[in-house]
Amino acid sequence: MKKAVLLGLLTSSFLFSDDYLPLSELSKDKQYEYNFITLGNTVIDAKEVNTQSTPIPDGYKSVDKIVQEVPKEENTIIAEEVKKTNEIKLPKQNDLILKDEVKLTPNKEVELQRDVFFSAQLTFSPITTDLSGSGMSLSSKSNTIIPEVKLDIKDSSIVAEYFTSEDEFSVVNTGVIDTKLQWFKLGYRYNIDDLSIGADMNYVTLDVNETEDYNELYPSLELEFNHDIENIELSYGAGYGKNKNIDYSYDYFLSAGIKPYALSEASLVAGYKNRTIKDSDTKLEFSGPFIGVNSTF
């Protein structure tokens, strides 16, 4: 009972005191200062809020403004970060097509260079010519230049060669015999790894003392082996042919092409070759070393 009377007297003293000011007449800044915060229509005791951890920033005069604007800025920042994280740059269709074209073009060019190429060779050769038959054996020396060309198409090759030799043979009691031989070869090769096999058509003409003695056309079987040893291209092979007027015709050779560096298209060529042809009365043999250059285009 005494506590109730004291509580009533205290309440009356506050109500009739000149210093009493109702809560509704306090400004929001004052409410915050006296440990009250107004959020909408709800009054919260400031004891429940840690005012030190949430100070009012400069330029803000009301808590309502803080509550309204701060979350908006935070949401905007978060939304932008999420957008950047989820953003995936997809290549355009035109870019994909262009990359495919750039990727395929070099492959096609390499394939063409590998499957089709042309090579030419020019060599110089000191020739020893031996003429025998009808009880005689003569020998002569001369020099000649031998051109050769080859067209490679995948596993096939077309080859051509021209050989000529002009000689003078001294015969006792007869005088000097002048001869000029021309030998044309055109053929086909099929390439299997290091082996090339094929056939040539040979056309041979022989002039004696500036008068044509004979000419012959005949086929021959050709065989050739090729090996690459670092910067050296080693080749060797042989051919054999005949017809009704020629008992036999053959040739054999050994050649080495030395490149200045591994990817060079040109090489220095050196080797040895023998060409022999015999009919019923006469045998001609041409042999000697050669040196020259070979280039691929």
PDB file of C-alpha atoms in Angstrom:
ATOM      1  CA  MET A   1       0.000   0.000   0.000  1.00  0.00           C
ATOM      2  CA  LYS A   2       2.819   2.392   0.871  1.00  0.00           C
ATOM      3  CA  LYS A   3       4.558   1.576  -2.446  1.00  0.00           C
ATOM      4  CA  ALA A   4       1.391   2.397  -4.417  1.00  0.00           C
ATOM      5  CA  VAL A   5       1.000   5.764  -2.653  1.00  0.00           C
ATOM      6  CA  LEU A   6       4.655   6.683  -3.306  1.00  0.00           C
ATOM      7  CA  LEU A   7       4.397   5.715  -6.999  1.00  0.00           C
ATOM      8  CA  GLY A   8       1.288   7.910  -7.387  1.00  0.00           C
ATOM      9  CA  LEU A   9       2.984  10.905  -5.755  1.00  0.00           C
ATOM     10  CA  LEU A  10       6.052  10.528  -8.035  1.00  0.00           C
ATOM     11  CA  THR A  11       3.895  10.358 -11.156  1.00  0.00           C
ATOM     12  CA  SER A  12       1.933  13.466 -10.126  1.00  0.00           C
ATOM     13  CA  SER A  13       5.136  15.383  -9.448  1.00  0.00           C
ATOM     14  CA  PHE A  14       6.432  14.625 -12.957  1.00  0.00           C
ATOM     15  CA  LEU A  15       3.141  15.559 -14.636  1.00  0.00           C
ATOM     16  CA  PHE A  16       2.849  18.929 -12.868  1.00  0.00           C
ATOM     17  CA  SER A  17       6.584  19.735 -13.080  1.00  0.00           C
ATOM     18  CA  ASP A  18       7.574  22.725 -15.293  1.00  0.00           C
ATOM     19  CA  ASP A  19      10.460  20.640 -16.804  1.00  0.00           C
ATOM     20  CA  TYR A  20       8.235  17.869 -18.096  1.00  0.00           C
ATOM     21  CA  LEU A  21       8.057  17.560 -21.901  1.00  0.00           C
ATOM     22  CA  PRO A  22       5.889  14.920 -23.604  1.00  0.00           C
ATOM     23  CA  LEU A  23       7.688  12.354 -25.855  1.00  0.00           C
ATOM     24  CA  SER A  24       5.619  13.369 -28.874  1.00  0.00           C
ATOM     25  CA  GLU A  25       7.023  16.892 -28.716  1.00  0.00           C
ATOM     26  CA  LEU A  26      10.635  15.722 -28.769  1.00  0.00           C
ATOM     27  CA  SER A  27      12.420  15.944 -32.158  1.00  0.00           C
ATOM     28  CA  LYS A  28      13.824  12.797 -33.660  1.00  0.00           C
ATOM     29  CA  ASP A  29      17.339  13.990 -32.979  1.00  0.00           C
ATOM     30  CA  LYS A  30      16.420  14.554 -29.340  1.00  0.00           C
ATOM     31  CA  GLN A  31      14.730  11.180 -29.154  1.00  0.00           C
ATOM     32  CA  TYR A  32      17.954   9.646 -30.379  1.00  0.00           C
ATOM     33  CA  GLU A  33      19.939  11.760 -27.880  1.00  0.00           C
ATOM     34  CA  TYR A  34      17.698  10.713 -24.942  1.00  0.00           C
ATOM     35  CA  ASN A  35      17.979   7.074 -25.912  1.00  0.00           C
ATOM     36  CA  PHE A  36      14.726   6.782 -27.874  1.00  0.00           C
ATOM     37  CA  ILE A  37      14.439   5.898 -31.558  1.00  0.00           C
ATOM     38  CA  THR A  38      11.337   6.245 -33.659  1.00  0.00           C
ATOM     39  CA  LEU A  39      11.020   3.765 -36.565  1.00  0.00           C
ATOM     40  CA  GLY A  40       7.657   4.322 -38.198  1.00  0.00           C
ATOM     41  CA  ASN A  41       5.045   4.197 -35.448  1.00  0.00           C
ATOM     42  CA  THR A  42       7.116   1.952 -33.127  1.00  0.00           C
ATOM     43  CA  VAL A  43       9.071   3.380 -30.197  1.00  0.00           C
ATOM     44  CA  ILE A  44      12.146   1.361 -29.210  1.00  0.00           C
ATOM     45  CA  ASP A  45      14.126   1.866 -26.071  1.00  0.00           C
ATOM     46  CA  ALA A  46      17.661   2.892 -27.006  1.00  0.00           C
ATOM     47  CA  LYS A  47      19.028   0.458 -24.467  1.00  0.00           C
ATOM     48  CA  GLU A  48      18.209  -2.260 -26.954  1.00  0.00           C
ATOM     49  CA  VAL A  49      20.302  -0.521 -29.656  1.00  0.00           C
ATOM     50  CA  ASN A  50      24.080  -0.193 -29.676  1.00  0.00           C
ATOM     51  CA  THR A  51      24.374   3.500 -30.544  1.00  0.00           C
ATOM     52  CA  GLN A  52      28.166   3.395 -30.638  1.00  0.00           C
ATOM     53  CA  SER A  53      28.248   0.854 -33.477  1.00  0.00           C
ATOM     54  CA  THR A  54      25.700   2.765 -35.604  1.00  0.00           C
ATOM     55  CA  PRO A  55      26.573   6.478 -35.417  1.00  0.00           C
ATOM     56  CA  ILE A  56      24.643   8.965 -37.545  1.00  0.00           C
ATOM     57  CA  PRO A  57      26.757   9.832 -40.594  1.00  0.00           C
ATOM     58  CA  ASP A  58      27.388  13.458 -41.479  1.00  0.00           C
ATOM     59  CA  GLY A  59      24.718  14.930 -43.689  1.00  0.00           C
ATOM     60  CA  TYR A  60      21.925  12.742 -42.279  1.00  0.00           C
ATOM     61  CA  LYS A  61      19.474  14.471 -39.948  1.00  0.00           C
ATOM     62  CA  SER A  62      17.069  11.629 -39.356  1.00  0.00           C
ATOM     63  CA  VAL A  63      17.226   7.953 -38.626  1.00  0.00           C
ATOM     64  CA  ASP A  64      14.426   7.337 -41.149  1.00  0.00           C
ATOM     65  CA  LYS A  65      16.715   8.578 -43.931  1.00  0.00           C
ATOM     66  CA  ILE A  66      19.479   6.199 -42.823  1.00  0.00           C
ATOM     67  CA  VAL A  67      17.086   3.256 -42.710  1.00  0.00           C
ATOM     68  CA  GLN A  68      15.724   4.073 -46.165  1.00  0.00           C
ATOM     69  CA  GLU A  69      18.962   4.808 -48.054  1.00  0.00           C
ATOM     70  CA  VAL A  70      21.698   2.590 -46.650  1.00  0.00           C
ATOM     71  CA  PRO A  71      20.060  -0.757 -47.545  1.00  0.00           C
ATOM     72  CA  LYS A  72      19.351   0.572 -51.042  1.00  0.00           C
ATOM     73  CA  GLU A  73      23.047   1.290 -51.662  1.00  0.00           C
ATOM     74  CA  GLU A  74      24.101  -2.079 -50.261  1.00  0.00           C
ATOM     75  CA  ASN A  75      21.546  -3.896 -52.441  1.00  0.00           C
ATOM     76  CA  THR A  76      22.798  -2.031 -55.511  1.00  0.00           C
ATOM     77  CA  ILE A  77      26.441  -3.000 -54.835  1.00  0.00           C
ATOM     78  CA  ILE A  78      25.539  -6.641 -54.215  1.00  0.00           C
ATOM     79  CA  ALA A  79      23.405  -6.781 -57.360  1.00  0.00           C
ATOM     80  CA  GLU A  80      26.274  -5.385 -59.464  1.00  0.00           C
ATOM     81  CA  GLU A  81      28.754  -7.935 -58.045  1.00  0.00           C
ATOM     82  CA  VAL A  82      26.355 -10.816 -58.720  1.00  0.00           C
ATOM     83  CA  LYS A  83      25.840  -9.558 -62.272  1.00  0.00           C
ATOM     84  CA  LYS A  84      29.601  -9.458 -62.897  1.00  0.00           C
ATOM     85  CA  THR A  85      30.060 -12.947 -61.441  1.00  0.00           C
ATOM     86  CA  ASN A  86      27.288 -14.490 -63.512  1.00  0.00           C
ATOM     87  CA  GLU A  87      28.259 -12.690 -66.704  1.00  0.00           C
ATOM     88  CA  ILE A  88      29.582 -15.155 -69.326  1.00  0.00           C
ATOM     89  CA  LYS A  89      31.046 -13.911 -72.574  1.00  0.00           C
ATOM     90  CA  LEU A  90      30.015 -16.244 -75.395  1.00  0.00           C
ATOM     91  CA  PRO A  91      31.885 -16.076 -78.744  1.00  0.00           C
ATOM     92  CA  LYS A  92      29.835 -14.961 -81.684  1.00  0.00           C
ATOM     93  CA  GLN A  93      29.053 -17.417 -84.459  1.00  0.00           C
ATOM     94  CA  ASN A  94      31.031 -15.359 -86.974  1.00  0.00           C
ATOM     95  CA  ASP A  95      34.097 -15.490 -84.713  1.00  0.00           C
ATOM     96  CA  LEU A  96      33.842 -19.285 -84.512  1.00  0.00           C
ATOM     97  CA  ILE A  97      33.620 -19.591 -88.304  1.00  0.00           C
ATOM     98  CA  LEU A  98      36.613 -17.290 -88.772  1.00  0.00           C
ATOM     99  CA  LYS A  99      38.723 -19.309 -86.329  1.00  0.00           C
ATOM    100  CA  ASP A 100      37.852 -22.537 -88.141  1.00  0.00           C
ATOM    101  CA  GLU A 101      38.824 -21.004 -91.471  1.00  0.00           C
ATOM    102  CA  VAL A 102      42.164 -19.763 -90.123  1.00  0.00           C
ATOM    103  CA  LYS A 103      42.823 -23.182 -88.608  1.00  0.00           C
ATOM    104  CA  LEU A 104      42.019 -25.110 -91.787  1.00  0.00           C
ATOM    105  CA  THR A 105      43.811 -22.894 -94.334  1.00  0.00           C
ATOM    106  CA  PRO A 106      47.413 -23.614 -93.246  1.00  0.00           C
ATOM    107  CA  ASN A 107      46.678 -27.366 -93.132  1.00  0.00           C
ATOM    108  CA  LYS A 108      45.455 -27.304 -96.728  1.00  0.00           C
ATOM    109  CA  GLU A 109      48.535 -25.412 -97.887  1.00  0.00           C
ATOM    110  CA  VAL A 110      50.887 -27.835 -96.144  1.00  0.00           C
ATOM    111  CA  GLU A 111      49.014 -30.770 -97.677  1.00  0.00           C
ATOM    112  CA  LEU A 112      49.385 -29.322-101.193  1.00  0.00           C
ATOM    113  CA  GLN A 113      53.102 -28.660-100.691  1.00  0.00           C
ATOM    114  CA  ARG A 114      53.617 -32.192 -99.450  1.00  0.00           C
ATOM    115  CA  ASP A 115      51.602 -33.931-102.175  1.00  0.00           C
ATOM    116  CA  VAL A 116      52.648 -31.966-105.245  1.00  0.00           C
ATOM    117  CA  PHE A 117      56.109 -30.552-105.922  1.00  0.00           C
ATOM    118  CA  PHE A 118      58.545 -30.145-108.777  1.00  0.00           C
ATOM    119  CA  SER A 119      62.293 -30.725-108.654  1.00  0.00           C
ATOM    120  CA  ALA A 120      65.053 -30.046-111.156  1.00  0.00           C
ATOM    121  CA  GLN A 121      68.633 -31.267-111.215  1.00  0.00           C
ATOM    122  CA  LEU A 122      71.593 -30.150-113.316  1.00  0.00           C
ATOM    123  CA  THR A 123      74.882 -32.037-113.146  1.00  0.00           C
ATOM    124  CA  PHE A 124      78.283 -31.916-114.803  1.00  0.00           C
ATOM    125  CA  SER A 125      80.000 -35.202-115.629  1.00  0.00           C
ATOM    126  CA  PRO A 126      83.407 -36.155-117.074  1.00  0.00           C
ATOM    127  CA  ILE A 127      82.560 -39.203-119.176  1.00  0.00           C
ATOM    128  CA  THR A 128      84.672 -42.154-120.233  1.00  0.00           C
ATOM    129  CA  THR A 129      83.224 -43.811-123.353  1.00  0.00           C
ATOM    130  CA  ASP A 130      84.213 -47.354-124.325  1.00  0.00           C
ATOM    131  CA  LEU A 131      83.381 -48.621-127.819  1.00  0.00           C
ATOM    132  CA  SER A 132      83.811 -52.304-128.581  1.00  0.00           C
ATOM    133  CA  GLY A 133      82.753 -54.770-131.276  1.00  0.00           C
ATOM    134  CA  SER A 134      83.895 -56.273-134.564  1.00  0.00           C
ATOM    135  CA  GLY A 135      87.322 -57.064-133.123  1.00  0.00           C
ATOM    136  CA  MET A 136      88.033 -53.525-131.842  1.00  0.00           C
ATOM    137  CA  SER A 137      88.139 -51.807-128.457  1.00  0.00           C
ATOM    138  CA  LEU A 138      88.355 -48.030-128.320  1.00  0.00           C
ATOM    139  CA  SER A 139      88.111 -45.455-125.552  1.00  0.00           C
ATOM    140  CA  SER A 140      87.472 -41.730-125.400  1.00  0.00           C
ATOM    141  CA  LYS A 141      86.965 -39.020-122.779  1.00  0.00           C
ATOM    142  CA  SER A 142      84.579 -36.091-122.889  1.00  0.00           C
ATOM    143  CA  ASN A 143      82.510 -33.817-120.692  1.00  0.00           C
ATOM    144  CA  THR A 144      78.758 -33.381-120.623  1.00  0.00           C
ATOM    145  CA  ILE A 145      75.962 -31.614-118.779  1.00  0.00           C
ATOM    146  CA  ILE A 146      72.927 -33.708-117.783  1.00  0.00           C
ATOM    147  CA  PRO A 147      69.541 -32.117-116.980  1.00  0.00           C
ATOM    148  CA  GLU A 148      66.877 -34.066-115.056  1.00  0.00           C
ATOM    149  CA  VAL A 149      63.374 -33.089-113.917  1.00  0.00           C
ATOM    150  CA  LYS A 150      60.784 -34.774-111.713  1.00  0.00           C
ATOM    151  CA  LEU A 151      57.157 -34.043-110.858  1.00  0.00           C
ATOM    152  CA  ASP A 152      55.847 -35.695-107.682  1.00  0.00           C
ATOM    153  CA  ILE A 153      52.076 -36.082-107.212  1.00  0.00           C
ATOM    154  CA  LYS A 154      51.323 -37.871-103.946  1.00  0.00           C
ATOM    155  CA  ASP A 155      52.762 -41.403-104.390  1.00  0.00           C
ATOM    156  CA  SER A 156      53.506 -41.030-108.118  1.00  0.00           C
ATOM    157  CA  SER A 157      56.374 -39.395-109.994  1.00  0.00           C
ATOM    158  CA  ILE A 158      56.950 -38.421-113.606  1.00  0.00           C
ATOM    159  CA  VAL A 159      60.664 -38.261-114.504  1.00  0.00           C
ATOM    160  CA  ALA A 160      62.643 -37.106-117.527  1.00  0.00           C
ATOM    161  CA  GLU A 161      66.368 -37.131-118.322  1.00  0.00           C
ATOM    162  CA  TYR A 162      68.548 -36.134-121.267  1.00  0.00           C
ATOM    163  CA  PHE A 163      72.068 -37.472-121.793  1.00  0.00           C
ATOM    164  CA  THR A 164      74.452 -36.784-124.686  1.00  0.00           C
ATOM    165  CA  SER A 165      78.076 -37.630-125.386  1.00  0.00           C
ATOM    166  CA  GLU A 166      80.317 -36.581-128.282  1.00  0.00           C
ATOM    167  CA  ASP A 167      83.492 -38.636-128.733  1.00  0.00           C
ATOM    168  CA  GLU A 168      86.476 -39.081-131.071  1.00  0.00           C
ATOM    169  CA  PHE A 169      87.975 -42.526-131.537  1.00  0.00           C
ATOM    170  CA  SER A 170      91.343 -42.970-133.247  1.00  0.00           C
ATOM    171  CA  VAL A 171      91.485 -46.140-135.365  1.00  0.00           C
ATOM    172  CA  VAL A 172      94.753 -47.446-136.844  1.00  0.00           C
ATOM    173  CA  ASN A 173      94.809 -47.367-140.653  1.00  0.00           C
ATOM    174  CA  THR A 174      91.334 -45.838-140.612  1.00  0.00           C
ATOM    175  CA  GLY A 175      91.713 -42.443-139.027  1.00  0.00           C
ATOM    176  CA  VAL A 176      89.296 -40.789-136.609  1.00  0.00           C
ATOM    177  CA  ILE A 177      85.721 -41.864-135.944  1.00  0.00           C
ATOM    178  CA  ASP A 178      83.444 -39.138-134.587  1.00  0.00           C
ATOM    179  CA  THR A 179      80.347 -40.247-132.687  1.00  0.00           C
ATOM    180  CA  LYS A 180      77.478 -38.419-131.086  1.00  0.00           C
ATOM    181  CA  LEU A 181      74.981 -40.267-128.915  1.00  0.00           C
ATOM    182  CA  GLN A 182      71.748 -38.801-127.518  1.00  0.00           C
ATOM    183  CA  TRP A 183      69.684 -40.663-124.932  1.00  0.00           C
ATOM    184  CA  PHE A 184      66.209 -39.477-123.882  1.00  0.00           C
ATOM    185  CA  LYS A 185      64.339 -41.051-120.966  1.00  0.00           C
ATOM    186  CA  LEU A 186      60.730 -40.355-119.932  1.00  0.00           C
ATOM    187  CA  GLY A 187      59.111 -42.483-117.265  1.00  0.00           C
ATOM    188  CA  TYR A 188      56.751 -43.108-114.384  1.00  0.00           C
ATOM    189  CA  ARG A 189      57.537 -44.120-110.792  1.00  0.00           C
ATOM    190  CA  TYR A 190      55.313 -45.362-108.003  1.00  0.00           C
ATOM    191  CA  ASN A 191      56.726 -44.573-104.550  1.00  0.00           C
ATOM    192  CA  ILE A 192      56.366 -47.048-101.676  1.00  0.00           C
ATOM    193  CA  ASP A 193      58.151 -45.768 -98.585  1.00  0.00           C
ATOM    194  CA  ASP A 194      61.853 -45.696 -99.602  1.00  0.00           C
ATOM    195  CA  LEU A 195      61.323 -47.629-102.846  1.00  0.00           C
ATOM    196  CA  SER A 196      60.413 -46.215-106.271  1.00  0.00           C
ATOM    197  CA  ILE A 197      59.506 -48.650-109.023  1.00  0.00           C
ATOM    198  CA  GLY A 198      58.340 -47.914-112.553  1.00  0.00           C
ATOM    199  CA  ALA A 199      59.064 -47.975-116.288  1.00  0.00           C
ATOM    200  CA  ASP A 200      60.787 -45.630-118.752  1.00  0.00           C
ATOM    201  CA  MET A 201      60.532 -45.147-122.470  1.00  0.00           C
ATOM    202  CA  ASN A 202      64.022 -44.777-123.955  1.00  0.00           C
ATOM    203  CA  TYR A 203      64.886 -43.152-127.254  1.00  0.00           C
ATOM    204  CA  VAL A 204      68.515 -43.455-128.427  1.00  0.00           C
ATOM    205  CA  THR A 205      70.111 -41.961-131.540  1.00  0.00           C
ATOM    206  CA  LEU A 206      73.720 -42.468-132.722  1.00  0.00           C
ATOM    207  CA  ASP A 207      75.487 -40.442-135.374  1.00  0.00           C
ATOM    208  CA  VAL A 208      78.800 -41.699-136.822  1.00  0.00           C
ATOM    209  CA  ASN A 209      80.931 -39.243-138.800  1.00  0.00           C
ATOM    210  CA  GLU A 210      77.964 -36.863-138.959  1.00  0.00           C
ATOM    211  CA  THR A 211      75.799 -39.520-140.559  1.00  0.00           C
ATOM    212  CA  GLU A 212      72.933 -41.031-138.604  1.00  0.00           C
ATOM    213  CA  ASP A 213      73.677 -44.669-138.022  1.00  0.00           C
ATOM    214  CA  TYR A 214      70.580 -45.769-136.153  1.00  0.00           C
ATOM    215  CA  ASN A 215      67.873 -44.832-133.643  1.00  0.00           C
ATOM    216  CA  GLU A 216      65.973 -47.074-131.282  1.00  0.00           C
ATOM    217  CA  LEU A 217      62.876 -46.780-129.081  1.00  0.00           C
ATOM    218  CA  TYR A 218      62.454 -49.295-126.266  1.00  0.00           C
ATOM    219  CA  PRO A 219      61.050 -49.673-122.726  1.00  0.00           C
ATOM    220  CA  SER A 220      62.979 -50.340-119.540  1.00  0.00           C
ATOM    221  CA  LEU A 221      62.154 -51.390-115.997  1.00  0.00           C
ATOM    222  CA  GLU A 222      63.468 -48.980-113.321  1.00  0.00           C
ATOM    223  CA  LEU A 223      64.146 -49.482-109.614  1.00  0.00           C
ATOM    224  CA  GLU A 224      65.338 -46.844-107.142  1.00  0.00           C
ATOM    225  CA  PHE A 225      65.916 -46.612-103.377  1.00  0.00           C
ATOM    226  CA  ASN A 226      65.972 -43.394-101.354  1.00  0.00           C
ATOM    227  CA  HIS A 227      67.118 -42.826 -97.773  1.00  0.00           C
ATOM    228  CA  ASP A 228      67.288 -39.640 -95.689  1.00  0.00           C
ATOM    229  CA  ILE A 229      70.147 -39.506 -93.185  1.00  0.00           C
ATOM    230  CA  GLU A 230      69.954 -36.171 -91.350  1.00  0.00           C
ATOM    231  CA  ASN A 231      70.886 -33.611 -94.060  1.00  0.00           C
ATOM    232  CA  ILE A 232      71.876 -36.226 -96.646  1.00  0.00           C
ATOM    233  CA  GLU A 233      69.564 -37.762 -99.260  1.00  0.00           C
ATOM    234  CA  LEU A 234      71.061 -41.055-100.410  1.00  0.00           C
ATOM    235  CA  SER A 235      69.778 -42.618-103.665  1.00  0.00           C
ATOM    236  CA  TYR A 236      70.797 -45.677-105.679  1.00  0.00           C
ATOM    237  CA  GLY A 237      69.127 -47.765-108.352  1.00  0.00           C
ATOM    238  CA  ALA A 238      69.242 -49.474-111.715  1.00  0.00           C
ATOM    239  CA  GLY A 239      67.269 -49.973-114.927  1.00  0.00           C
ATOM    240  CA  TYR A 240      67.115 -52.633-117.629  1.00  0.00           C
ATOM    241  CA  GLY A 241      65.537 -52.648-121.093  1.00  0.00           C
ATOM    242  CA  LYS A 242      65.661 -54.170-124.590  1.00  0.00           C
ATOM    243  CA  ASN A 243      63.838 -54.614-127.897  1.00  0.00           C
ATOM    244  CA  LYS A 244      64.252 -56.786-130.996  1.00  0.00           C
ATOM    245  CA  ASN A 245      67.314 -54.833-132.226  1.00  0.00           C
ATOM    246  CA  ILE A 246      68.960 -54.190-128.867  1.00  0.00           C
ATOM    247  CA  ASP A 247      70.358 -57.156-126.971  1.00  0.00           C
ATOM    248  CA  TYR A 248      70.284 -55.227-123.707  1.00  0.00           C
ATOM    249  CA  SER A 249      70.489 -51.789-122.227  1.00  0.00           C
ATOM    250  CA  TYR A 250      71.118 -51.014-118.579  1.00  0.00           C
ATOM    251  CA  ASP A 251      72.153 -48.249-116.235  1.00  0.00           C
ATOM    252  CA  TYR A 252      72.989 -48.031-112.540  1.00  0.00           C
ATOM    253  CA  PHE A 253      73.858 -45.133-110.261  1.00  0.00           C
ATOM    254  CA  LEU A 254      74.707 -43.993-106.747  1.00  0.00           C
ATOM    255  CA  SER A 255      73.946 -40.444-105.631  1.00  0.00           C
ATOM    256  CA  ALA A 256      74.101 -38.321-102.471  1.00  0.00           C
ATOM    257  CA  GLY A 257      72.375 -34.969-102.033  1.00  0.00           C
ATOM    258  CA  ILE A 258      73.772 -32.809 -99.231  1.00  0.00           C
ATOM    259  CA  LYS A 259      71.543 -30.030 -97.866  1.00  0.00           C
ATOM    260  CA  PRO A 260      73.093 -26.943 -96.218  1.00  0.00           C
ATOM    261  CA  TYR A 261      70.427 -27.232 -93.470  1.00  0.00           C
ATOM    262  CA  ALA A 262      67.547 -29.607 -92.704  1.00  0.00           C
ATOM    263  CA  LEU A 263      64.657 -27.605 -94.254  1.00  0.00           C
ATOM    264  CA  SER A 264      66.570 -26.460 -97.332  1.00  0.00           C
ATOM    265  CA  GLU A 265      64.859 -26.906-100.709  1.00  0.00           C
ATOM    266  CA  ALA A 266      68.230 -27.064-102.524  1.00  0.00           C
ATOM    267  CA  SER A 267      71.071 -29.548-102.217  1.00  0.00           C
ATOM    268  CA  LEU A 268      74.511 -30.241-103.607  1.00  0.00           C
ATOM    269  CA  VAL A 269      74.501 -33.531-105.550  1.00  0.00           C
ATOM    270  CA  ALA A 270      77.414 -35.876-106.208  1.00  0.00           C
ATOM    271  CA  GLY A 271      77.599 -39.482-107.435  1.00  0.00           C
ATOM    272  CA  TYR A 272      78.500 -41.991-110.095  1.00  0.00           C
ATOM    273  CA  LYS A 273      76.522 -43.426-113.040  1.00  0.00           C
ATOM    274  CA  ASN A 274      77.019 -46.028-115.772  1.00  0.00           C
ATOM    275  CA  ARG A 275      74.974 -46.274-119.030  1.00  0.00           C
ATOM    276  CA  THR A 276      75.468 -49.207-121.376  1.00  0.00           C
ATOM    277  CA  ILE A 277      73.738 -50.199-124.613  1.00  0.00           C
ATOM    278  CA  LYS A 278      74.534 -53.138-126.934  1.00  0.00           C
ATOM    279  CA  ASP A 279      73.150 -54.338-130.220  1.00  0.00           C
ATOM    280  CA  SER A 280      74.288 -57.319-132.262  1.00  0.00           C
ATOM    281  CA  ASP A 281      77.532 -55.663-133.484  1.00  0.00           C
ATOM    282  CA  THR A 282      78.483 -52.820-131.139  1.00  0.00           C
ATOM    283  CA  LYS A 283      78.620 -52.078-127.452  1.00  0.00           C
ATOM    284  CA  LEU A 284      78.793 -48.541-126.042  1.00  0.00           C
ATOM    285  CA  GLU A 285      79.482 -47.888-122.362  1.00  0.00           C
ATOM    286  CA  PHE A 286      79.390 -44.417-120.755  1.00  0.00           C
ATOM    287  CA  SER A 287      80.568 -44.082-117.162  1.00  0.00           C
ATOM    288  CA  GLY A 288      81.851 -41.440-114.800  1.00  0.00           C
ATOM    289  CA  PRO A 289      81.240 -39.325-111.699  1.00  0.00           C
ATOM    290  CA  PHE A 290      78.960 -36.300-111.635  1.00  0.00           C
ATOM    291  CA  ILE A 291      78.419 -33.230-109.481  1.00  0.00           C
ATOM    292  CA  GLY A 292      75.701 -30.624-109.539  1.00  0.00           C
ATOM    293  CA  VAL A 293      72.732 -29.043-107.802  1.00  0.00           C
ATOM    294  CA  ASN A 294      69.152 -30.105-107.142  1.00  0.00           C
ATOM    295  CA  SER A 295      66.287 -27.841-106.139  1.00  0.00           C
ATOM    296  CA  THR A 296      62.650 -28.443-105.226  1.00  0.00           C
ATOM    297  CA  PHE A 297      59.853 -25.979-106.008  1.00  0.00           C
TER     298      PHE A 297
END
